[in-house]
PDB file of C-alpha atoms in Angstrom:
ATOM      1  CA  UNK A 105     -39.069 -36.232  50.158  1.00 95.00           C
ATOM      2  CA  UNK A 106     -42.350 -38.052  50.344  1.00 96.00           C
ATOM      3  CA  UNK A 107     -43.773 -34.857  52.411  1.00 97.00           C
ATOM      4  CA  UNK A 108     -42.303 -32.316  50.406  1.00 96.00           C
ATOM      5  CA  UNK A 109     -44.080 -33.648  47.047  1.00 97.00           C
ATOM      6  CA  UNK A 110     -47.209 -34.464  48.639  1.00 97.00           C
ATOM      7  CA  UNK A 111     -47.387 -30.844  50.496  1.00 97.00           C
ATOM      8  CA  UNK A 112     -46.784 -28.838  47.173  1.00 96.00           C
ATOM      9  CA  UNK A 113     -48.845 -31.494  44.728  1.00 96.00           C
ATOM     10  CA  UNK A 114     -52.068 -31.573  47.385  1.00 95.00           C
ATOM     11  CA  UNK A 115     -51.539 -27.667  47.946  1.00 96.00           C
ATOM     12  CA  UNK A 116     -54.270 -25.529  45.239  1.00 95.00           C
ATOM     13  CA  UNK A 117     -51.597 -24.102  43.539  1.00 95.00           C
ATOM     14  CA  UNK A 118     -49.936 -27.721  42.682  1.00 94.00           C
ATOM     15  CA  UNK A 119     -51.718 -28.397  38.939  1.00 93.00           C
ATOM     16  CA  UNK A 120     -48.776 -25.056  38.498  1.00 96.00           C
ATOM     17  CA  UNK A 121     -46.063 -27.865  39.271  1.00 96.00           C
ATOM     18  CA  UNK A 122     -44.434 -28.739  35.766  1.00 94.00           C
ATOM     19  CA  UNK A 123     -41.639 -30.675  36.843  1.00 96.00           C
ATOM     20  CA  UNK A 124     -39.145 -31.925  39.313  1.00 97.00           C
ATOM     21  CA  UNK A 125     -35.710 -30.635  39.805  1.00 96.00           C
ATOM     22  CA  UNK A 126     -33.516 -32.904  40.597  1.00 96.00           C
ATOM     23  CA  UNK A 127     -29.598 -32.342  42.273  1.00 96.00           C
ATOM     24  CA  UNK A 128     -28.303 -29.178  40.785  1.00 97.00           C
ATOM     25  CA  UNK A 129     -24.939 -29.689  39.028  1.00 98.00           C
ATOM     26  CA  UNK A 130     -24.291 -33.269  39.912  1.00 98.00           C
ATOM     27  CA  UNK A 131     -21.076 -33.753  38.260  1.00 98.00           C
ATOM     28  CA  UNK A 132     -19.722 -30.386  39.220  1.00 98.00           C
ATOM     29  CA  UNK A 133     -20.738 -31.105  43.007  1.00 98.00           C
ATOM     30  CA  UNK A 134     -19.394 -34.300  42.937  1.00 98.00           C
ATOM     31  CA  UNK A 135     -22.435 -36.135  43.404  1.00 98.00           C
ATOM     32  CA  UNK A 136     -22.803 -39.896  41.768  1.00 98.00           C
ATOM     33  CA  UNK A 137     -25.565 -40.884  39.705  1.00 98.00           C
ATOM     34  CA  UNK A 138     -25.989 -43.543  42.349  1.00 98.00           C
ATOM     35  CA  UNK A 139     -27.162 -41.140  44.689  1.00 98.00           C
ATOM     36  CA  UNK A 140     -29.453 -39.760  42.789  1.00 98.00           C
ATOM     37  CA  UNK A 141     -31.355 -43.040  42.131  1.00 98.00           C
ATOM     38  CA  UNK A 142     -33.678 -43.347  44.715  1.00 98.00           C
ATOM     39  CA  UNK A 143     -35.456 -39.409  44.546  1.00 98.00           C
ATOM     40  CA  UNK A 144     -35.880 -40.450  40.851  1.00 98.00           C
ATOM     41  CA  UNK A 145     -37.656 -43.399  41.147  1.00 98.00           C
ATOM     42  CA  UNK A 146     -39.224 -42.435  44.468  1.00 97.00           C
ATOM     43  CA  UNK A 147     -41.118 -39.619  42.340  1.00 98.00           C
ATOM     44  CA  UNK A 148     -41.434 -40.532  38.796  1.00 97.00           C
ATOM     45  CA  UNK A 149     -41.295 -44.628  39.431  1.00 97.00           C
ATOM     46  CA  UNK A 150     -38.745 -44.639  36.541  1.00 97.00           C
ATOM     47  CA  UNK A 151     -35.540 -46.509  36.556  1.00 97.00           C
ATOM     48  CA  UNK A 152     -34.904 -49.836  37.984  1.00 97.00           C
ATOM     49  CA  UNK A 153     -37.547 -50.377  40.640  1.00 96.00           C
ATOM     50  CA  UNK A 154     -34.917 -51.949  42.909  1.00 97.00           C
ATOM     51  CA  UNK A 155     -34.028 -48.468  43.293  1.00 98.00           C
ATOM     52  CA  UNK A 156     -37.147 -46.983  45.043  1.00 97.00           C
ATOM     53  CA  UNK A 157     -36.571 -49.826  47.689  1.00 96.00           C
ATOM     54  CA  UNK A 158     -39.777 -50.948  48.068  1.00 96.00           C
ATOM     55  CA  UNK A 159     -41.618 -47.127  48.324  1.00 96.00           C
ATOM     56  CA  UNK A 160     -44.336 -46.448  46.232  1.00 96.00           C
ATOM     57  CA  UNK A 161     -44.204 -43.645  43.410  1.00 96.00           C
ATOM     58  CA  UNK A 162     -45.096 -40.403  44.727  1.00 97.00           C
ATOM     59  CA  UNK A 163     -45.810 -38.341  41.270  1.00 97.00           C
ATOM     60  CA  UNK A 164     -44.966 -40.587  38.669  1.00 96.00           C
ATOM     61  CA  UNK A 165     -47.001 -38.245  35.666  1.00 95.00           C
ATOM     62  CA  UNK A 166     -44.283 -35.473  35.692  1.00 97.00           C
ATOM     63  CA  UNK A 167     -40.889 -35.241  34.215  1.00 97.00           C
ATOM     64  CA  UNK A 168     -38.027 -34.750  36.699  1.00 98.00           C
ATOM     65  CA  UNK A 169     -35.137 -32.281  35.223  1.00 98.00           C
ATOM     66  CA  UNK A 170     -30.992 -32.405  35.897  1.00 98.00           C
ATOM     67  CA  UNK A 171     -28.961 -29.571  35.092  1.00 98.00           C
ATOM     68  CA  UNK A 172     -25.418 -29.695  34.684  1.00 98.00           C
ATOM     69  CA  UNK A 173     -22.902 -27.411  35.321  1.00 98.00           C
ATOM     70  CA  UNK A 174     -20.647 -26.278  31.968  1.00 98.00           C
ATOM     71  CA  UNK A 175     -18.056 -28.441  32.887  1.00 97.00           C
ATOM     72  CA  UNK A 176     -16.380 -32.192  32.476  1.00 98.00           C
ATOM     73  CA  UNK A 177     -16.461 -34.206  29.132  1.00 98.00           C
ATOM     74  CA  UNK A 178     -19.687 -35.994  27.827  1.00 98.00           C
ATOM     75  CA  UNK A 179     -18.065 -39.285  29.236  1.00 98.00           C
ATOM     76  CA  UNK A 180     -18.437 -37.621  32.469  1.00 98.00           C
ATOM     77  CA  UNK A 181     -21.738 -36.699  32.278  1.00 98.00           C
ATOM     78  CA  UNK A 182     -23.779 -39.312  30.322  1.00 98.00           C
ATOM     79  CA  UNK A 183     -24.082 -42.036  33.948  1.00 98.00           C
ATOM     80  CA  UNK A 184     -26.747 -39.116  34.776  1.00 98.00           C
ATOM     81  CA  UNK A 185     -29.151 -39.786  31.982  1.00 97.00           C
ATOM     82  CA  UNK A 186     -30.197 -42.882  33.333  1.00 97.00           C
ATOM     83  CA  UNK A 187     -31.328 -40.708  36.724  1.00 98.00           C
ATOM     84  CA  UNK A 188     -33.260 -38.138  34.849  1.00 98.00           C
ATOM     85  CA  UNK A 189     -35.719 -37.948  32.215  1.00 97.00           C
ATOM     86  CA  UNK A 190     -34.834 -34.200  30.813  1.00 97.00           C
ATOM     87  CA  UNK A 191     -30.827 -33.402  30.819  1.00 97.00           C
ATOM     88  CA  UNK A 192     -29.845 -30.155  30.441  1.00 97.00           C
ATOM     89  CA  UNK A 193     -26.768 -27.672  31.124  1.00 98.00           C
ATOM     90  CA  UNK A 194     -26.748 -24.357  32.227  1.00 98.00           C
ATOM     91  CA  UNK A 195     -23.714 -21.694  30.559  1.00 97.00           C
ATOM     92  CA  UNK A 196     -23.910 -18.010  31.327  1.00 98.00           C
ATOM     93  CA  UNK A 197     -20.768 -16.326  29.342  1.00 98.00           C
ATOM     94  CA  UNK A 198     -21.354 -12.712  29.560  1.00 98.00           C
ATOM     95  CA  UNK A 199     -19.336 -11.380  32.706  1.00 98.00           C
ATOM     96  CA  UNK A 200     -18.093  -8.276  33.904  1.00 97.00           C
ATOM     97  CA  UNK A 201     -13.952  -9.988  32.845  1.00 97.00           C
ATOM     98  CA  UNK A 202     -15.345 -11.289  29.049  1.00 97.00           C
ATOM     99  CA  UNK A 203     -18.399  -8.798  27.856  1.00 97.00           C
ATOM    100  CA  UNK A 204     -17.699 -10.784  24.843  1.00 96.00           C
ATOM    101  CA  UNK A 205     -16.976 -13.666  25.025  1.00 97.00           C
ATOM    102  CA  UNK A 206     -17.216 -16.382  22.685  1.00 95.00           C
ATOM    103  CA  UNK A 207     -20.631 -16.985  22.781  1.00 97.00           C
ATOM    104  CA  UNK A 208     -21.126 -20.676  20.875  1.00 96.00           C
ATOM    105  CA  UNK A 209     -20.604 -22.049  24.361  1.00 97.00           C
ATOM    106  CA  UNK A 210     -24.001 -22.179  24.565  1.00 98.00           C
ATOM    107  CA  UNK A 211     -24.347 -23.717  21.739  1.00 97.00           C
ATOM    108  CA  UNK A 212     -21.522 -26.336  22.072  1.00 97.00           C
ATOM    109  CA  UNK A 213     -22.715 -27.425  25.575  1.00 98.00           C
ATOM    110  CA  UNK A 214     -25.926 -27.779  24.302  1.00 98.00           C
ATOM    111  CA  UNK A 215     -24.828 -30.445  21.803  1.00 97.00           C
ATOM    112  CA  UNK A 216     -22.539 -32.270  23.973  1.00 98.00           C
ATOM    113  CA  UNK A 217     -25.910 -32.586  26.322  1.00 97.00           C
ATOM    114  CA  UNK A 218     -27.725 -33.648  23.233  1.00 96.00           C
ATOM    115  CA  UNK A 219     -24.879 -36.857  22.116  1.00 97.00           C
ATOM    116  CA  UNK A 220     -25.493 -38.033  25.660  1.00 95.00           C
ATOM    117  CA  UNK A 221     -29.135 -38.036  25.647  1.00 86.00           C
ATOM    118  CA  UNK A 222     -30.107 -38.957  22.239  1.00 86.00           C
ATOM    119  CA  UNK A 223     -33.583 -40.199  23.299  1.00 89.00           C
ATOM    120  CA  UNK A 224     -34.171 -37.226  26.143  1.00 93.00           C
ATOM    121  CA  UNK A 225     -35.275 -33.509  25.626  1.00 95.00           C
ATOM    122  CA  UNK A 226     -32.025 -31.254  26.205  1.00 97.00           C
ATOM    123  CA  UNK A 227     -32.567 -28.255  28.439  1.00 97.00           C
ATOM    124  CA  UNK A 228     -30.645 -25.195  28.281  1.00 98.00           C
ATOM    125  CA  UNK A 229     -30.506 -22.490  30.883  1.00 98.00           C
ATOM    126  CA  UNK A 230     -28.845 -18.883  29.509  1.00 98.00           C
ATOM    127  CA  UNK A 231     -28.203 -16.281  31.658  1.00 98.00           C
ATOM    128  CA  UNK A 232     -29.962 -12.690  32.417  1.00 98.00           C
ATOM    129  CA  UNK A 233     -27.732 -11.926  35.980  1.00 98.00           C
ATOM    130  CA  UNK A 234     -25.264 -15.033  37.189  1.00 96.00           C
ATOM    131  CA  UNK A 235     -22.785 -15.071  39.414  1.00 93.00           C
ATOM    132  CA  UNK A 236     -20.227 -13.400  37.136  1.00 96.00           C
ATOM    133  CA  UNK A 237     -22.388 -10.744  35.706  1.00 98.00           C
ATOM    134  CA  UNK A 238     -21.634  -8.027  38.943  1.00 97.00           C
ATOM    135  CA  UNK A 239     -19.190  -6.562  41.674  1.00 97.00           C
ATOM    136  CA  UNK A 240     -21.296  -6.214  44.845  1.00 94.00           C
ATOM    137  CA  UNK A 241     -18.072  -3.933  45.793  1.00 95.00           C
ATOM    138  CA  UNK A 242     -18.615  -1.421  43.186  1.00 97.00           C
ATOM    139  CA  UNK A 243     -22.070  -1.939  42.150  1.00 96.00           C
ATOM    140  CA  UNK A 244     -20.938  -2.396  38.363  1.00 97.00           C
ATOM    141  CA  UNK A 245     -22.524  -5.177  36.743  1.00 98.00           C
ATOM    142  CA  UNK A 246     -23.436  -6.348  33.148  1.00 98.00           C
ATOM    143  CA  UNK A 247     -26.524  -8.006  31.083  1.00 98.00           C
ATOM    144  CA  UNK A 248     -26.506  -9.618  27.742  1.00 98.00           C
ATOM    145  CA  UNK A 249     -27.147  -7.300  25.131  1.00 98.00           C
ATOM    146  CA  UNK A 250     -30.252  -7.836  22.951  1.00 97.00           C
ATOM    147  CA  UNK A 251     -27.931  -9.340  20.107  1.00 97.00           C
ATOM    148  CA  UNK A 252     -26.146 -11.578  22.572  1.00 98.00           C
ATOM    149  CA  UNK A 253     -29.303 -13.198  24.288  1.00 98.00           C
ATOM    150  CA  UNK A 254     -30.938 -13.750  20.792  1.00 97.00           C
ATOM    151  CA  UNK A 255     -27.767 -15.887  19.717  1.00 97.00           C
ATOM    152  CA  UNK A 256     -27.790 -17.596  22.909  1.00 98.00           C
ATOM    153  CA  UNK A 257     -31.221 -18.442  22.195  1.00 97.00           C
ATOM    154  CA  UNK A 258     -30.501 -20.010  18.928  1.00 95.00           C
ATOM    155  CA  UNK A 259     -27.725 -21.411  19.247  1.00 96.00           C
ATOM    156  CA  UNK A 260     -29.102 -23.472  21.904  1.00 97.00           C
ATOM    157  CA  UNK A 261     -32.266 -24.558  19.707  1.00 94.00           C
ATOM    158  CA  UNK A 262     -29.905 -25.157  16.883  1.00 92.00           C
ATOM    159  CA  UNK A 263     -27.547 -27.600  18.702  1.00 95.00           C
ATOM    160  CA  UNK A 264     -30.470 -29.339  19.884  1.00 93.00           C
ATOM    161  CA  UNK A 265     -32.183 -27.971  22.715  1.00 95.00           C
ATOM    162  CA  UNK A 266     -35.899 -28.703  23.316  1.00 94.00           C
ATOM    163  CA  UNK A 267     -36.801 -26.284  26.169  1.00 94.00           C
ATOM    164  CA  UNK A 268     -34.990 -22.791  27.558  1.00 96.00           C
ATOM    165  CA  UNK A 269     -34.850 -21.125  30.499  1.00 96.00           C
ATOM    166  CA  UNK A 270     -33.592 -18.140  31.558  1.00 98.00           C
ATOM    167  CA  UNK A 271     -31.445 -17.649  35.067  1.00 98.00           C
ATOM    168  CA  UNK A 272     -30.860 -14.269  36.992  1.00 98.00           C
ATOM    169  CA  UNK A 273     -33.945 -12.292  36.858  1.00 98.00           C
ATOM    170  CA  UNK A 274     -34.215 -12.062  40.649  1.00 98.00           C
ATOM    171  CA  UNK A 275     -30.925 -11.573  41.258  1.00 98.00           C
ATOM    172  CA  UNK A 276     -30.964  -7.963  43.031  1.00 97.00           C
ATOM    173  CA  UNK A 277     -27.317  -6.969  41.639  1.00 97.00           C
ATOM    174  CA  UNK A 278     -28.489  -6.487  38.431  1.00 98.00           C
ATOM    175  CA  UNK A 279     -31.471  -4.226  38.807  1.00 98.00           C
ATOM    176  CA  UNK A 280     -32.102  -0.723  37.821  1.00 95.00           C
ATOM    177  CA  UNK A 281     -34.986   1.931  37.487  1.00 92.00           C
ATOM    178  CA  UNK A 282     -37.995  -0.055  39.625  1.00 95.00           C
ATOM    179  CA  UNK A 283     -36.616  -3.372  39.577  1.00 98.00           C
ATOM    180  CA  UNK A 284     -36.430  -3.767  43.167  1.00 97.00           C
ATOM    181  CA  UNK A 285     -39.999  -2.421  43.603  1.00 97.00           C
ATOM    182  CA  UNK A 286     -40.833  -5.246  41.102  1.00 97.00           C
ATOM    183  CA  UNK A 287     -38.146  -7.670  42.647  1.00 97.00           C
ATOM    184  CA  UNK A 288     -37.404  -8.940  39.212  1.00 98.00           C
ATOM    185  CA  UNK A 289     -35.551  -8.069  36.466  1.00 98.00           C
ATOM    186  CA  UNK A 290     -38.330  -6.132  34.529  1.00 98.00           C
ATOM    187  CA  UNK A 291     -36.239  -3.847  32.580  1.00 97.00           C
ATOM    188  CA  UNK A 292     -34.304  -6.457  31.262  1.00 98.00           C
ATOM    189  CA  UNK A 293     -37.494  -7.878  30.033  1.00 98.00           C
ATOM    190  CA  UNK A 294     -38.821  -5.278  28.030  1.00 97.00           C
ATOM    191  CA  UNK A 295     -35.964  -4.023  26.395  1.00 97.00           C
ATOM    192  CA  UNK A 296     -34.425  -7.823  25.605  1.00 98.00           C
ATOM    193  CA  UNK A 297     -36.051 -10.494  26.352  1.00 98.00           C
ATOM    194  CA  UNK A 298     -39.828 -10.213  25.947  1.00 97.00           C
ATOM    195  CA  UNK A 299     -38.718  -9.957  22.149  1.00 96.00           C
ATOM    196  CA  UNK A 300     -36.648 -12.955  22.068  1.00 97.00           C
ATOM    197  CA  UNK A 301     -39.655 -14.982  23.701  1.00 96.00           C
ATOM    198  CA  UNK A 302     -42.042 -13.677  21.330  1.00 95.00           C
ATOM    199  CA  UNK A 303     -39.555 -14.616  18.762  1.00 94.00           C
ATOM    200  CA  UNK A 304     -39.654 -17.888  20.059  1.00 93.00           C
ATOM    201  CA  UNK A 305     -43.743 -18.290  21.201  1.00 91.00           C
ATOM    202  CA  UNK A 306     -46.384 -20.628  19.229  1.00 89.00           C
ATOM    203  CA  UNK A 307     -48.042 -17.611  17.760  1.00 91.00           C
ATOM    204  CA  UNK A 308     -44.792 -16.573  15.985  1.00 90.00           C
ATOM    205  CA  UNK A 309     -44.873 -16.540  12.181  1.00 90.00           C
ATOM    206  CA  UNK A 310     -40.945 -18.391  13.196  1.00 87.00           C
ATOM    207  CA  UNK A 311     -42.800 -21.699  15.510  1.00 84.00           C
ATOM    208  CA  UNK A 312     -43.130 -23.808  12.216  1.00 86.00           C
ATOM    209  CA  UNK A 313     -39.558 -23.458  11.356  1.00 82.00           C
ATOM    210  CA  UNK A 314     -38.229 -23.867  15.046  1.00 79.00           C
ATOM    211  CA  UNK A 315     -40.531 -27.101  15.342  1.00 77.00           C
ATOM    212  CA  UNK A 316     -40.086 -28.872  12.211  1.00 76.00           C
ATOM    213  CA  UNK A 317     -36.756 -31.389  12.155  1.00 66.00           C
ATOM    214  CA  UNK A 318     -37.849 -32.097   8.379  1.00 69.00           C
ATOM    215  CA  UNK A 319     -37.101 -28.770   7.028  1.00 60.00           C
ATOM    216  CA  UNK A 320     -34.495 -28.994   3.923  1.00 56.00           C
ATOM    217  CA  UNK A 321     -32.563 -25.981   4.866  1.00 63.00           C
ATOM    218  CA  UNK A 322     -30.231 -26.508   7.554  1.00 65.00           C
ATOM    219  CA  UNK A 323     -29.546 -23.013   9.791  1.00 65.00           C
ATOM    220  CA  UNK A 324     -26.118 -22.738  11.292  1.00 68.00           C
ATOM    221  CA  UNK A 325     -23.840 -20.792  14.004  1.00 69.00           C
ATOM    222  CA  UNK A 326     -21.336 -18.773  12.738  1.00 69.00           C
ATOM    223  CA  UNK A 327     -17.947 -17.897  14.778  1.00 60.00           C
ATOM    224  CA  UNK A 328     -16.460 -14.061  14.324  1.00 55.00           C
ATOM    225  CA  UNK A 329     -18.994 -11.442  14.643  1.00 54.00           C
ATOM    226  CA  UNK A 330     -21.518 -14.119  16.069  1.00 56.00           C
ATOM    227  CA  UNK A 331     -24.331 -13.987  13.838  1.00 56.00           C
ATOM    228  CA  UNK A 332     -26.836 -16.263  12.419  1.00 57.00           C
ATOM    229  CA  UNK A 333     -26.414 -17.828   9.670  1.00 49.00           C
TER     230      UNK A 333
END
């Protein structure tokens, strides 16, 4: 651990590093919070300190991240906010079996992440290509459409999250037109999400809104055709 962190931090490219990632899917992999204690506090020197047995903080000024799997009950979950100073969950709904699917998943897993961490930013991952989004057999496989990603998108922020990501865009099963070239999802980009992202950017006439908790008019998800409301 110790040599991984110092190798990437000491490396020129390491004032890039934003964050640590902790154990993907904890829960889901069946991994206590207990054994997640001591790479916590070994990097960030939060926790108990009995739990960096005696070793001395290795990059204690960034945040370390834990992302859940969509799965379990908020009881289950919540032991892993003590290992983690951002919790987050990642839900990718769109498949090649549900092309539309109920998408307030997204939204609901978001806020069950939220009432476990009052006190912690919730991160939310949404999908461009997961695991369920092609058939390597046939080559078929399926994105989000422009109107799905944008609900995703708010529907997260709306039930609380603080940061998004976005999962797939490598994934070669998805491409089309130069995207392997590119090795990235780049048509994707331009046609749905570079709007969504501008949507969502500090220079959009939208940031006040999305950043102000004190705003009297309270924006909701609505079920049926999906929509904004």
């Amino acid at each position: 651990l110790a040599e991984v962190v110092n190798t990437l931090t000491k490396d020129p490219s390491g004032s890039a590093i934003a964050m640590w990632k902790g154990r993907d899917e904890p829960w889901y992999s069946d991994v206590a919070p207990s054994a997640l204690q001591f790479a916590y506090c070994r990097v960030t020197s939060r926790g108990d300190p009995s739990w960096c047995d005696g070793e001395a903080p290795l990059d204690p000024s960034r945040l370390w991240v834990t992302i859940e799997a969509p799965r379990g009950t908020a009881a289950d979950l919540a032991p892993y906010s003590s290992v983690t100073d951002i919790h987050g969950v990642d839900i990718y709904p769109v498949t090649l079996k549900h092309p539309t699917p109920n998408l307030q998943a997204v939204g609901n897993w978001t806020a069950t992440l939220d009432s476990i961490a009052p006190l912690q930013p919730v991160w939310t991952t949404i999908q461009i290509c997961a695991s369920g989004s092609s058939d390597k057999t046939t080559g078929a496989y399926i994105l989000p459409t422009a109107q799905q990603e944008r609900f995703m998108a708010y529907d997260a922020i709306l039930n609380g999250a603080k940061a998004l990501t976005f999962y797939g865009g490598n994934n070669p099963y998805c491409f089309s037109g130069s995207d392997a070239t590119y090795g990235w999802n780049w048509s994707f980009w331009q046609s749905v999400l570079e709007p969504i992202v501008k949507q969502l950017s500090a220079s959009s006439p939208l940031a006040p809104a999305l950043v102000n908790t004190a705003g009297s008019r309270r924006v909701t998800t609505g079920t049926g055709t999906q929509t904004l409301l």
